[in-house]
Coordinates of C-alpha atoms in Angstrom, one line a residue:
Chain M
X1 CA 0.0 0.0 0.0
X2 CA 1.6 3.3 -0.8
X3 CA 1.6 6.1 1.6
X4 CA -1.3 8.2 0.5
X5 CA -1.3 10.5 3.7
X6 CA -1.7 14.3 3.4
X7 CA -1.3 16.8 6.0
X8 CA -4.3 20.0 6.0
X9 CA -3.4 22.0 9.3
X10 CA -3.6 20.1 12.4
X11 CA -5.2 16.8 10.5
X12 CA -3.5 14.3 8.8
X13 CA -6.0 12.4 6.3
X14 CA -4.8 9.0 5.6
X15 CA -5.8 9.4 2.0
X16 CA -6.3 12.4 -0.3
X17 CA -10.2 11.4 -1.0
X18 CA -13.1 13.2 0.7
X19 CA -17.1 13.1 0.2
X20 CA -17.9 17.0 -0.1
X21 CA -20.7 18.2 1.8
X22 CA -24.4 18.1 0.6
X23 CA -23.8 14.8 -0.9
X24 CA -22.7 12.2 1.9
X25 CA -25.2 13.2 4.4
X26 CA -24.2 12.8 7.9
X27 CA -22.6 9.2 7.1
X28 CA -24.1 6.4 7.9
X29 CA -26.5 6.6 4.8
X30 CA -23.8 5.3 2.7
X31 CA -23.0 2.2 5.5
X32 CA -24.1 -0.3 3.0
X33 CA -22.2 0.9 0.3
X34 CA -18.7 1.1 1.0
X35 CA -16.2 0.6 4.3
X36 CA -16.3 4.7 5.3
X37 CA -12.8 3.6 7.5
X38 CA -11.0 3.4 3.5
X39 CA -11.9 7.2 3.1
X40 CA -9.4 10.2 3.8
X41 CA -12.8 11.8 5.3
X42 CA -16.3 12.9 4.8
X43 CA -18.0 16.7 5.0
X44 CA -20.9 16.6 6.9
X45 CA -24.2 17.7 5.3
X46 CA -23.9 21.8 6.2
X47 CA -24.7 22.5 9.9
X48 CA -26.4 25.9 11.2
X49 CA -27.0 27.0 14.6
X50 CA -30.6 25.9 14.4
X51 CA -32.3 23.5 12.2
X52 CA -33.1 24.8 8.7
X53 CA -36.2 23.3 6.7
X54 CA -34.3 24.0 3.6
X55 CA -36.6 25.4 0.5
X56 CA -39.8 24.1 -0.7
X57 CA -41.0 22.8 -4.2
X58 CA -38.8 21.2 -7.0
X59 CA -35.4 20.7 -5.5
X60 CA -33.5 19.3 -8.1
X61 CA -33.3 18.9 -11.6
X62 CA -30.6 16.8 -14.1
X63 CA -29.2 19.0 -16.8
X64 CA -26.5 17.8 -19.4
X65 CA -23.9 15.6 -17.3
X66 CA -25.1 17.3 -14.0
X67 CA -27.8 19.0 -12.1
X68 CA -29.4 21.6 -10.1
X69 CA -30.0 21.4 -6.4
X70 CA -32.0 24.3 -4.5
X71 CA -32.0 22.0 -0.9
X72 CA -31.4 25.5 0.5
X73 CA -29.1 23.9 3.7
X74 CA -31.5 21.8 5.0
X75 CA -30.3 20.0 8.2
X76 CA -30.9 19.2 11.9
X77 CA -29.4 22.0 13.5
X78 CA -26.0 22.0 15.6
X79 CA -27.1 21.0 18.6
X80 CA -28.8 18.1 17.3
X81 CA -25.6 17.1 15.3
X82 CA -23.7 16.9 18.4
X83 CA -26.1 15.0 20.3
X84 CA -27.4 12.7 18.2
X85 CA -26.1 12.4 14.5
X86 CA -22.0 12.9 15.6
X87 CA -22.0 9.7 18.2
X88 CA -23.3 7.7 15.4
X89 CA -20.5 8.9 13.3
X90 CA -17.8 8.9 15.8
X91 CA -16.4 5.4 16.0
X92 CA -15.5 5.7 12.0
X93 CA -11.5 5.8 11.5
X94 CA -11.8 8.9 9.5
X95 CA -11.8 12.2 9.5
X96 CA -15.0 14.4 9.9
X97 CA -15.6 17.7 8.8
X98 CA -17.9 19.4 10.0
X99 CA -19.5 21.9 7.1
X100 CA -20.9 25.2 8.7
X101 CA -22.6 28.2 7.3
X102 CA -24.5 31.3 9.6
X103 CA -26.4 34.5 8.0
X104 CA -23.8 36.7 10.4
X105 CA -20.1 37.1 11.5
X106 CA -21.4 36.1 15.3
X107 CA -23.4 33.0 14.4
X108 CA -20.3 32.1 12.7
X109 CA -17.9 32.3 15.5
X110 CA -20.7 30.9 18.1
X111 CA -21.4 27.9 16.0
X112 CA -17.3 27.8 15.4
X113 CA -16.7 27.8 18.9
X114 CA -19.8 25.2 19.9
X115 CA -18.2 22.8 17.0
X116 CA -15.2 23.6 18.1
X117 CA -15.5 21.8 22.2
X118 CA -16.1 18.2 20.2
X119 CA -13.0 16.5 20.2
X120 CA -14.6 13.8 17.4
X121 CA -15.0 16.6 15.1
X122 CA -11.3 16.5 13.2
X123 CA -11.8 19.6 11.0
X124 CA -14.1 22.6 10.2
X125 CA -15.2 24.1 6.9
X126 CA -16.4 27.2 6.6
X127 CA -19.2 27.5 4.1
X128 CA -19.0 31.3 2.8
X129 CA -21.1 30.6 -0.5
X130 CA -24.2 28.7 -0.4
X131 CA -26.4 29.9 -3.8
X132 CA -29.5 28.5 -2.4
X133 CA -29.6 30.9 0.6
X134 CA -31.4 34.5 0.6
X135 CA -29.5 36.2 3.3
X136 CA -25.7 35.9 3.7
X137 CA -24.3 33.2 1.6
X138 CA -23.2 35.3 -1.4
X139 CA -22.6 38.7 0.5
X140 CA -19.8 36.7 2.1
X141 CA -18.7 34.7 -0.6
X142 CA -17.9 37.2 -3.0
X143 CA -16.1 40.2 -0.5
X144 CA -12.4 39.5 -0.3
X145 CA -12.5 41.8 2.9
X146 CA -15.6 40.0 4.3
X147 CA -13.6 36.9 4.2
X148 CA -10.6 38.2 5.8
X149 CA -12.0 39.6 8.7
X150 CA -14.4 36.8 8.7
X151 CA -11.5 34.0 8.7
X152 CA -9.5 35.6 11.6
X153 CA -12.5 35.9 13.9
X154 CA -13.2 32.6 13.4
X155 CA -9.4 31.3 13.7
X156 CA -9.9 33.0 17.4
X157 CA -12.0 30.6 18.6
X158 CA -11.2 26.7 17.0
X159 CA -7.5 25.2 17.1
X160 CA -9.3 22.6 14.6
X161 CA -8.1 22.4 11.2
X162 CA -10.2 25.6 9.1
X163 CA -11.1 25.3 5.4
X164 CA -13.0 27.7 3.6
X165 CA -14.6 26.8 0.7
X166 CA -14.9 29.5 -1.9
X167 CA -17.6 30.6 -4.3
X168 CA -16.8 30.1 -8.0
X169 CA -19.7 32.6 -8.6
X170 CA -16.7 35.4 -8.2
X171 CA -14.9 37.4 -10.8
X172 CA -11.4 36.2 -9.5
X173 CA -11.0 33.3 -7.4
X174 CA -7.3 33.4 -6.3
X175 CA -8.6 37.0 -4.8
X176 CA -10.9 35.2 -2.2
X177 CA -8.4 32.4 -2.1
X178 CA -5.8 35.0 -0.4
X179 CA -8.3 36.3 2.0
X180 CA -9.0 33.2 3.7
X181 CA -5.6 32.7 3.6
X182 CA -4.7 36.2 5.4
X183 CA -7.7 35.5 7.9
X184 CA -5.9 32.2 9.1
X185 CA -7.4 29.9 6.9
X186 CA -5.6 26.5 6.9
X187 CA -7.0 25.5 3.8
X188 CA -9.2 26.3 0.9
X189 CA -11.9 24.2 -0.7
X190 CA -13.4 25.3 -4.0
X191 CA -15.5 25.2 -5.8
X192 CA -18.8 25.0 -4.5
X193 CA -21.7 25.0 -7.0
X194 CA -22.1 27.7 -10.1
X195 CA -25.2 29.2 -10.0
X196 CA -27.8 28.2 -12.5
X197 CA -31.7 28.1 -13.5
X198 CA -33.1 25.8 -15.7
X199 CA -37.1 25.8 -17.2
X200 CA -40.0 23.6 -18.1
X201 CA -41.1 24.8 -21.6
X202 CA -44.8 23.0 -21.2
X203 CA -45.5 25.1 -18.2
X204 CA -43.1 28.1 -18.5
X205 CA -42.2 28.3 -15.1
X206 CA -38.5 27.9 -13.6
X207 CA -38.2 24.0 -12.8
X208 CA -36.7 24.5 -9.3
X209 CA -38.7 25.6 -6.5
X210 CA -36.4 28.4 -5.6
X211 CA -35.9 29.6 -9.1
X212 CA -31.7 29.4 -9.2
X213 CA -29.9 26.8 -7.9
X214 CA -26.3 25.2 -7.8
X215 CA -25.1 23.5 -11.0
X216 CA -22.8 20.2 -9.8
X217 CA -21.7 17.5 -11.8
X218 CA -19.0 16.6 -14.2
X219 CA -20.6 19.2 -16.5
X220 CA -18.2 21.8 -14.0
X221 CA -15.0 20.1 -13.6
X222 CA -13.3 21.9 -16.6
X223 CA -14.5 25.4 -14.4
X224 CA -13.2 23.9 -11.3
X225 CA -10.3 22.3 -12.4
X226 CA -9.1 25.6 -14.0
X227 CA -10.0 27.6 -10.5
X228 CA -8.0 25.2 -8.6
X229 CA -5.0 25.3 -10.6
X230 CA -5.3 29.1 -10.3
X231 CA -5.4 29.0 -6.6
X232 CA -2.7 26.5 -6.1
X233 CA -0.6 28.7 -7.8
X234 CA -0.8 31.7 -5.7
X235 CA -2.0 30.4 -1.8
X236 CA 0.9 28.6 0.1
X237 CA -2.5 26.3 2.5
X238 CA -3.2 23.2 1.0
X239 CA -6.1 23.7 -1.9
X240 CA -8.8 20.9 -1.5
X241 CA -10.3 20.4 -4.9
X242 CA -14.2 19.3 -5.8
X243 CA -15.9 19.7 -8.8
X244 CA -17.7 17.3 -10.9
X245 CA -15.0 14.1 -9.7
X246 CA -16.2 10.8 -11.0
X247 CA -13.1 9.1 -11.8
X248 CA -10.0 8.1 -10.8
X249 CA -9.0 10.3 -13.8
X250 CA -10.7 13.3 -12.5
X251 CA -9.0 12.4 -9.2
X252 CA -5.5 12.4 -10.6
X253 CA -6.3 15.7 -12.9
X254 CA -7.1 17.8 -10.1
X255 CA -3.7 16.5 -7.9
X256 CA -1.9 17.6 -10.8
X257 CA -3.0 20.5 -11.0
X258 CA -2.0 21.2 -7.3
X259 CA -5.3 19.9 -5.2
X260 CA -3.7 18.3 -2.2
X261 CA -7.1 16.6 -1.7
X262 CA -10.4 16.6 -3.5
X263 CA -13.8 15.7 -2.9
X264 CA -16.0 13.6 -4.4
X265 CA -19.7 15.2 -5.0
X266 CA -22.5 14.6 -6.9
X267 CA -21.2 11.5 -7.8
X268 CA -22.0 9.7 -4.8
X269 CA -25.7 9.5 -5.9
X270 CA -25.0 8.3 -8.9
X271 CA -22.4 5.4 -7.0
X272 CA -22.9 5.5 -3.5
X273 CA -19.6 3.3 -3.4
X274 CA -17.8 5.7 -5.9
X275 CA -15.4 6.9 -3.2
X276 CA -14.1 4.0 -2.0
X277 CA -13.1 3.2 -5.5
X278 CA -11.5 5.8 -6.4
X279 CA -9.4 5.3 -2.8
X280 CA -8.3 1.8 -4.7
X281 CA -8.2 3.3 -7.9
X282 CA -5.5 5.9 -6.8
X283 CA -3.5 3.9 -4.7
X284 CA -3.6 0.7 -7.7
X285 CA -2.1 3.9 -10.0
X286 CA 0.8 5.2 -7.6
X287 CA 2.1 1.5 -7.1
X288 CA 2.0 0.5 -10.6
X289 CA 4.2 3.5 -11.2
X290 CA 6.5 3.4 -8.3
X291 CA 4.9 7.4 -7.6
X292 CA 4.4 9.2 -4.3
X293 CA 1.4 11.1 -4.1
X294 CA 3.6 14.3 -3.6
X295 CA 5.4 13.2 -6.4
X296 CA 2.1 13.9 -8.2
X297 CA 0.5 16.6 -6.8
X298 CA 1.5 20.0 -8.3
X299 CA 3.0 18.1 -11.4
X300 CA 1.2 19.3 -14.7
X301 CA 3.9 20.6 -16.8
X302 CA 3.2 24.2 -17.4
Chain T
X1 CA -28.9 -5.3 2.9
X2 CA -28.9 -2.5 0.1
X3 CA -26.3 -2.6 -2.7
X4 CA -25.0 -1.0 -5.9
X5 CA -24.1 -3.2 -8.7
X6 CA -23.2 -2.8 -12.3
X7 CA -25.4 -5.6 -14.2
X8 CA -26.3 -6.8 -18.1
X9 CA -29.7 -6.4 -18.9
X10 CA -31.6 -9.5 -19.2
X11 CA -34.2 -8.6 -21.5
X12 CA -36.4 -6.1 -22.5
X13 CA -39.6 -5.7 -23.7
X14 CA -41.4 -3.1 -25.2
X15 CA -45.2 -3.1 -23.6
X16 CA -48.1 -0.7 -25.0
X17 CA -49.0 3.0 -23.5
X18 CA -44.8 3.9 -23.9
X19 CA -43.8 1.3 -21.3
X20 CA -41.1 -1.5 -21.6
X21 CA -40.2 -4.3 -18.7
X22 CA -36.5 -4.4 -18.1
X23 CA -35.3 -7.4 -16.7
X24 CA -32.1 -7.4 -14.3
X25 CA -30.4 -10.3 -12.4
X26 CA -30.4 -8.5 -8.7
X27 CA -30.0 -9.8 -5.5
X28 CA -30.9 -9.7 -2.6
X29 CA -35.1 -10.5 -3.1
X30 CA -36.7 -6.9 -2.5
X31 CA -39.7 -6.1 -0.1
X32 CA -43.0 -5.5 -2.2
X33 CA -43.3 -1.4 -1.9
X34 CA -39.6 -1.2 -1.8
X35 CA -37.9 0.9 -5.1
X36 CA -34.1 0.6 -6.9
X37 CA -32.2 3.2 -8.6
X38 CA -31.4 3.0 -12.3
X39 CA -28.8 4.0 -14.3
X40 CA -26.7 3.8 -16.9
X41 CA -23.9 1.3 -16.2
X42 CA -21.2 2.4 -19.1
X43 CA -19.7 5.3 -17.2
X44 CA -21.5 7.9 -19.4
X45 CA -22.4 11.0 -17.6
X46 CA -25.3 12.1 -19.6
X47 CA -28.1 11.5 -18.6
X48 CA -26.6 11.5 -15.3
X49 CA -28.7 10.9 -12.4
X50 CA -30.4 7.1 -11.6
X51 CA -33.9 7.3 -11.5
X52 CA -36.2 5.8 -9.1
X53 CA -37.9 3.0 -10.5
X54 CA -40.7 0.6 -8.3
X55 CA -40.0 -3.3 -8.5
X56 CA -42.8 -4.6 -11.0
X57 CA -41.2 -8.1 -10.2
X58 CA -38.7 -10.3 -8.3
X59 CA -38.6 -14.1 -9.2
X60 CA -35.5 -16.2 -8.1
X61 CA -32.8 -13.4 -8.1
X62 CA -34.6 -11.5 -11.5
X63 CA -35.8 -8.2 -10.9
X64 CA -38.3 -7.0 -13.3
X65 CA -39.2 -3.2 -13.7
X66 CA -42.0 -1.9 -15.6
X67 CA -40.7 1.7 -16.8
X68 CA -43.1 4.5 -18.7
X69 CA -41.0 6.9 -20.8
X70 CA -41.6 10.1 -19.5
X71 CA -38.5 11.8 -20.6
X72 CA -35.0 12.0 -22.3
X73 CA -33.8 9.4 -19.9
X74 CA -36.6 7.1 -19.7
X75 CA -36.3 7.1 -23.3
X76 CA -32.7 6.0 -23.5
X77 CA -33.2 3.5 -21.3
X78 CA -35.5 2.4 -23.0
X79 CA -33.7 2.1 -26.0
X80 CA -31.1 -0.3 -24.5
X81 CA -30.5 -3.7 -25.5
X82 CA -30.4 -6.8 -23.1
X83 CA -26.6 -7.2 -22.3
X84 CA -26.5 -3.4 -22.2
X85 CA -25.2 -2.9 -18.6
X86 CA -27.0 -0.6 -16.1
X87 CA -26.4 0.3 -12.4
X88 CA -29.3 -1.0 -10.3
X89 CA -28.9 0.5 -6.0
X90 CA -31.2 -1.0 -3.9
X91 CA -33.3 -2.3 -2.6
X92 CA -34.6 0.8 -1.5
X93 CA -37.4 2.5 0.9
X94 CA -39.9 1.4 3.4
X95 CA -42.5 -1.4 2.2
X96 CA -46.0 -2.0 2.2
X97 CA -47.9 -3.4 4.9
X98 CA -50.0 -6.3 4.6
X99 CA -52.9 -7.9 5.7
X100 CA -54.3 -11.6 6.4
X101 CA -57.9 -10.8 6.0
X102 CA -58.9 -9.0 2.2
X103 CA -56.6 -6.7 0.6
X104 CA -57.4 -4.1 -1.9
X105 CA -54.9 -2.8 -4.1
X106 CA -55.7 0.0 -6.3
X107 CA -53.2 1.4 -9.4
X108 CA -53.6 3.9 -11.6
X109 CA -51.3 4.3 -14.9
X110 CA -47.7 3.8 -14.4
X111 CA -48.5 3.3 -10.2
X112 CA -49.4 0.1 -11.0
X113 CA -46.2 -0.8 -11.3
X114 CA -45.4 -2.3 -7.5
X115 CA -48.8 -3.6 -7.4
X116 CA -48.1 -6.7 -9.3
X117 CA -45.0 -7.8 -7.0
X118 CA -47.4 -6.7 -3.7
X119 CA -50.8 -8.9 -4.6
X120 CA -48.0 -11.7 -5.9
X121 CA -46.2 -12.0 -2.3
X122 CA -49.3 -10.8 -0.3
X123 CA -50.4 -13.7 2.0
X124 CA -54.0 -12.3 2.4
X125 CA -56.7 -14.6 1.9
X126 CA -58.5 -12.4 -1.0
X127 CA -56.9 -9.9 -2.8
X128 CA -58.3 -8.3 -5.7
X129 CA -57.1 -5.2 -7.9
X130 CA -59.0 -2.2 -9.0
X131 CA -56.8 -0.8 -12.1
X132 CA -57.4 2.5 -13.7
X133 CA -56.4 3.3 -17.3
X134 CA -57.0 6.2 -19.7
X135 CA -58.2 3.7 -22.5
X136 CA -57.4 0.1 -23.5
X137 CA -55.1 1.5 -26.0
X138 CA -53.0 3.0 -23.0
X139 CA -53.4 0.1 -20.8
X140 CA -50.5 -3.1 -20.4
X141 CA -50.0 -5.8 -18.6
X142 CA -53.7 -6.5 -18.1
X143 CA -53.5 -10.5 -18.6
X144 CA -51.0 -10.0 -16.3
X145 CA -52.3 -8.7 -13.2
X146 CA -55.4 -11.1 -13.7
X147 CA -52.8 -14.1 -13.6
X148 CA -52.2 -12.4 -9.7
X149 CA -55.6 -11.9 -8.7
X150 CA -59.3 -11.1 -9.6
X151 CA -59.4 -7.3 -11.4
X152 CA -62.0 -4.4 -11.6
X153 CA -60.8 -2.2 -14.4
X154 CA -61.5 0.7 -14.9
X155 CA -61.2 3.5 -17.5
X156 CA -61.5 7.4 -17.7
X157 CA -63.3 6.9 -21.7
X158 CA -65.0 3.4 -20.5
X159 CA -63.2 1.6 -23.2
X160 CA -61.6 -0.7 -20.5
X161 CA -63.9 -2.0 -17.9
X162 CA -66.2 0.6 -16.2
X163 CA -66.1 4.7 -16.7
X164 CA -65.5 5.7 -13.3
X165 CA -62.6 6.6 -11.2
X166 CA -60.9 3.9 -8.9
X167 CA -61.7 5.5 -6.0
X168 CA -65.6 5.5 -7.1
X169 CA -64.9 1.8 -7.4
X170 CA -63.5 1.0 -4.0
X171 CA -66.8 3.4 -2.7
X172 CA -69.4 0.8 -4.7
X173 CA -67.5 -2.2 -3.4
X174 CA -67.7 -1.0 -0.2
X175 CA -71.7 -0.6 -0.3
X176 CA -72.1 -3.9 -2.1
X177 CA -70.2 -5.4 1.5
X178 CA -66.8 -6.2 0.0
X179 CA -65.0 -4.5 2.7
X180 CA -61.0 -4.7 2.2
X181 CA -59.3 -4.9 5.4
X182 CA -56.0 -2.7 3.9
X183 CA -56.1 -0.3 1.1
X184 CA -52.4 -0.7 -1.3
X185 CA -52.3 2.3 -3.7
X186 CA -49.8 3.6 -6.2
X187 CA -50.6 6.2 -8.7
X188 CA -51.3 10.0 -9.4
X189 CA -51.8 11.8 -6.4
X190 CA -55.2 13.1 -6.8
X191 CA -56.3 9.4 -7.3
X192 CA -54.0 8.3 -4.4
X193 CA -56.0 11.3 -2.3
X194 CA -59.4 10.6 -3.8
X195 CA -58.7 6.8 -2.1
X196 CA -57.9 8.3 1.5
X197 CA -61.3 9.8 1.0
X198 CA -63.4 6.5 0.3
X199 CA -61.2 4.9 2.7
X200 CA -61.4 7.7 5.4
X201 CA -65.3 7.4 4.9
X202 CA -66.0 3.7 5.7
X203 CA -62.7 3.7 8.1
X204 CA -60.5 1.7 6.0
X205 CA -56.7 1.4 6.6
X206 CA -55.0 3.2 3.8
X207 CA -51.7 2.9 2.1
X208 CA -49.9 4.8 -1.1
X209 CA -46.6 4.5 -2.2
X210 CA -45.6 8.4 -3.3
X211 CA -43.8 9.3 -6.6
X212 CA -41.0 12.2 -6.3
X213 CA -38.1 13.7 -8.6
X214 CA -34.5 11.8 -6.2
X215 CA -31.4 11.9 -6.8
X216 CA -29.9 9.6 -4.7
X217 CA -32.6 7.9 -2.7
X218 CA -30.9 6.7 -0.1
X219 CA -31.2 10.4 1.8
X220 CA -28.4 11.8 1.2
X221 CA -29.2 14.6 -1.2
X222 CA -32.6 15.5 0.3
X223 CA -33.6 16.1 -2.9
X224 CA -37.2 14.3 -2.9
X225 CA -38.9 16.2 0.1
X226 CA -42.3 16.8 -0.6
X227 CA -44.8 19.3 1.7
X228 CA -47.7 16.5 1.4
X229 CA -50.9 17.7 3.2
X230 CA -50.2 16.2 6.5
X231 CA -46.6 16.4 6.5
X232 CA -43.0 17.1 5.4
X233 CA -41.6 14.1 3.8
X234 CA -38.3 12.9 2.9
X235 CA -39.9 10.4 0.7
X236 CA -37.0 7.7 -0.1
X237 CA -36.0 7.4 3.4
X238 CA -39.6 7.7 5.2
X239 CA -41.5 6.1 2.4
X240 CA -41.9 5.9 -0.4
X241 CA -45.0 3.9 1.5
X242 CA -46.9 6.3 3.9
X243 CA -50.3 6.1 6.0
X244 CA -53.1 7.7 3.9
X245 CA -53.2 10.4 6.6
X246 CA -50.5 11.9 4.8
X247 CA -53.2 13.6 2.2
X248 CA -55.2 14.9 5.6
X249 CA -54.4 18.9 6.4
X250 CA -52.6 18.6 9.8
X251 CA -54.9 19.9 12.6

């Protein structure tokens, strides 16, 4: 077996392959379906102070090698999480990150700091760019400043491993990719989803529920493999890479183009087992070549 | 225990009112109620989401689906050959109850899909099927169900059995003292709703398996919640069977 550890702040991940958040639930849904101890770790479904009912109507849609999701953050709440949903989770040898997302800079800290007094929880990520949310989400996503000052207050309060995942729905990435970095970040994920709309001609109305939504799929991997080789290049954190992964080859593009790990989304509905195999799938392709993984990350010849 | 295989279609076969049967080799032997997701097994990514399809049929470790083409990927599927391989996750959802006495179960297009595996492994002494149809043109499998059990058809033009509405049937059987002891239905929701309402009336238990756009179903993407009239539902992970209660306004 070759040594497939990577090191993001304070957390070493056994392997480079994480389940990005929104599309693993909170774990054990995906129990039948592969061993979650073979995974480098799994994002939590995103957790707010208090439960969210998350939008009404349509909620997703499938559009050309991908689809739209409006969910709008539904999820049980922190409190709940920690009680009830975390003990379930805690006896899996993995990491677990904990996605969160608040409407201001104190329910960020406050939920920070709550998350923050687990000692199962290995990692936090900081969700600054959630379409599918009215208030907040893209006010912070988009303001390199915002982030910053958002970041640091954050940092105060959590000695946990902080990621940030970034909007792409910005004119420059690498710019909100520095800020999380100045605020303290430890890492960045990107990207989240792009912002899209789709509609049914019969009845001319928009097909989601909530209008817009959050395009995923391998349809955006070409956006977000571009985005993360821009942000690699410029942020000195480890860049976690997601966007439309599906196979090992997406896997290996992204570490190549400087992702130190990436996460596998909307794939795991397709094959709830997907990221399991591509855990095999990358370890199978280092031995055959006699590679290290840091051999291969960063090593796209430019 | 649920799983997620890559399989070769067994065989397909086109039926009338755009429907085909697609037979898979699956294991292990599904619950009747219970639901699989489809998709293509050949690593394209468009169309890319399964879709949730009900079991029509299980028979020694062959697992028969009953699929109406409804858009661009029910229609590729459709178009697949046996041998063509497919991803089949399941088996998924809750099941449907059942009953020793006299069990009623009442389909309308399409949502007569699961009925045929649920009368076939029912253990209830008398089971009979009240099947709803636009037309005979755009009815299948009829010969079929009647194989299972005794069937009332009926038909919104009459041209298939009687011109009434299933739930109207399940009200005249009632009156005429053929009193099921469990109601099992699966179709459009304004049927499914206009069966609470016989059923409600003459105190009937009530069943109906819900219908929703998922894209995982195993309630991860919480993608299939639906506000039904007497409650939120995730519907892969609660149902997709639920009480008829669920079509009452909550109080």
């Amino acid at each position: 077996m070759t040594d497939l550890r990577v090191h993001i702040g304070v957390t070493t991940l056994k392997n480079p392959i994480l389940t990005a958040s929104g599309t693993f639930g909170y774990g054990p849904e995906f129990e039948p379906y592969l061993n979650l101890h073979a995974l480098g770790g799994f994002c939590t479904k995103g957790i707010s102070l208090e439960p969210r009912a998350g939008n009404p109507g349509v909620r997703i849609v499938e559009t050309p090698s991908g689809m739209l999701n409006s969910i709008g953050l539904e999820n049980c709440g922190s409190r709940v999480f920690l009680d009830e949903m975390l003990p379930k989770i805690a006896a899996y040898d993995t990491a677990i990150i904990v996605n969160f997302y608040a409407h201001s800079e104190e329910d960020f800290v406050k939920l920070a700091a709550t998350l923050s007094e687990s000692d199962r929880i290995d990692a936090l990520e900081m969700n600054l760019s959630c379409p599918n949310v009215k208030q907040g989400g893209s006010v912070f996503g988009a303001d390199p400043r915002l982030i910053e000052s958002l970041t640091a207050a954050v940092r105060k309060v959590t000695k946990k491993t902080l990621i940030v995942k970034l909007s792409p729905n910005v004119t420059d990435i690498t710019v909100t990719a520095r800020a999380a970095e100045a605020g303290g970040a430890d890492a960045v994920s990107l990207i989240n989803t792009l912002i899209g709309a789709a509609v049914d001609r019969r009845t001319r109305r928009f097909t989601l529920g909530n209008k817009i939504g959050g395009l995923s799929g391998p349809a955006i991997k070409p956006v977000a493999l571009r985005m993360v080789w821009q942000t690699a290049r410029v942020v000195k954190i480890p860049v976690i890479g997601i966007g439309g992964i599906a196979t090992l080859g997406d896997v290996i593009d992204f570490l190549l183009v400087g992702a130190r790990a990436v996460q596998v989304g909307s794939a795991n509905f397709v094959n709830p087992g997907v990221a399991q195999d591509l855990v095999e799938g990358l370890d199978r392709y280092l031995a055959e070549r006699g590679e290290t993984l840091d051999a291969l990350i960063g090593s796209v010849q430019e | 225990m649920q799983r997620s295989i890559v399989t070769a279609i067994a065989d397909m076969m086109p039926v009338a009112g755009d429907c085909f049967l697609m037979a898979v080799p699956f294991e292990p032997e599904p619950l009747p109620g219970q639901f699989v997701m489809l998709s293509f097994g050949d690593g394209r990514t468009d169309p890319f989401l399964p879709r949730p399809i009900s079991i029509f049929d299980w028979e020694g470790g062959m697992l028969t689906l009953l699929i109406r083409v409804v858009g661009r990927g029910t229609l590729l599927l459709g178009r697949q050959a046996a041998g063509a391989a497919v991803r089949v996750t399941g088996p998924l959802g809750n099941s449907f109850p059942d009953d020793a006495g006299r069990v009623c179960f009442i389909g309308g297009g399409i949502g007569v899909a699961p009925l045929f595996y649920a009368a076939k492994r029912s253990k209830a002494k008398d089971r009979s099927f009240i099947l709803g149809f636009r037309s005979a043109d755009e009815s299948y499998l009829t010969g079929e169900f009647s194989e299972v059990a005794p069937v009332r058809f009926v038909s919104d033009d009459g041209s298939l059995g009687e011109k009434m509405f299933p739930h109207e049937k399940l009200d005249a059987l009632v009156a005429a003292g053929e009193r099921p002891d469990l109601v099992v239905t699966c179709g459009p929701e304004k049927m499914m709703a206009a069966v609470h309402g016989v059923a409600k009336k003459h105190g009937l238990r009530d069943v109906h398996s819900l219908e929703s756009r998922m894209g995982c179903g195993i309630g991860a993407c919480l993608g299939c919640r639906v506000n039904m009239p007497g409650a939120s539902v995730l519907v892969c992970k609660e149902g997709a069977v639920f009480d008829g209660s669920i079509f009452e306004e909550k109080q």
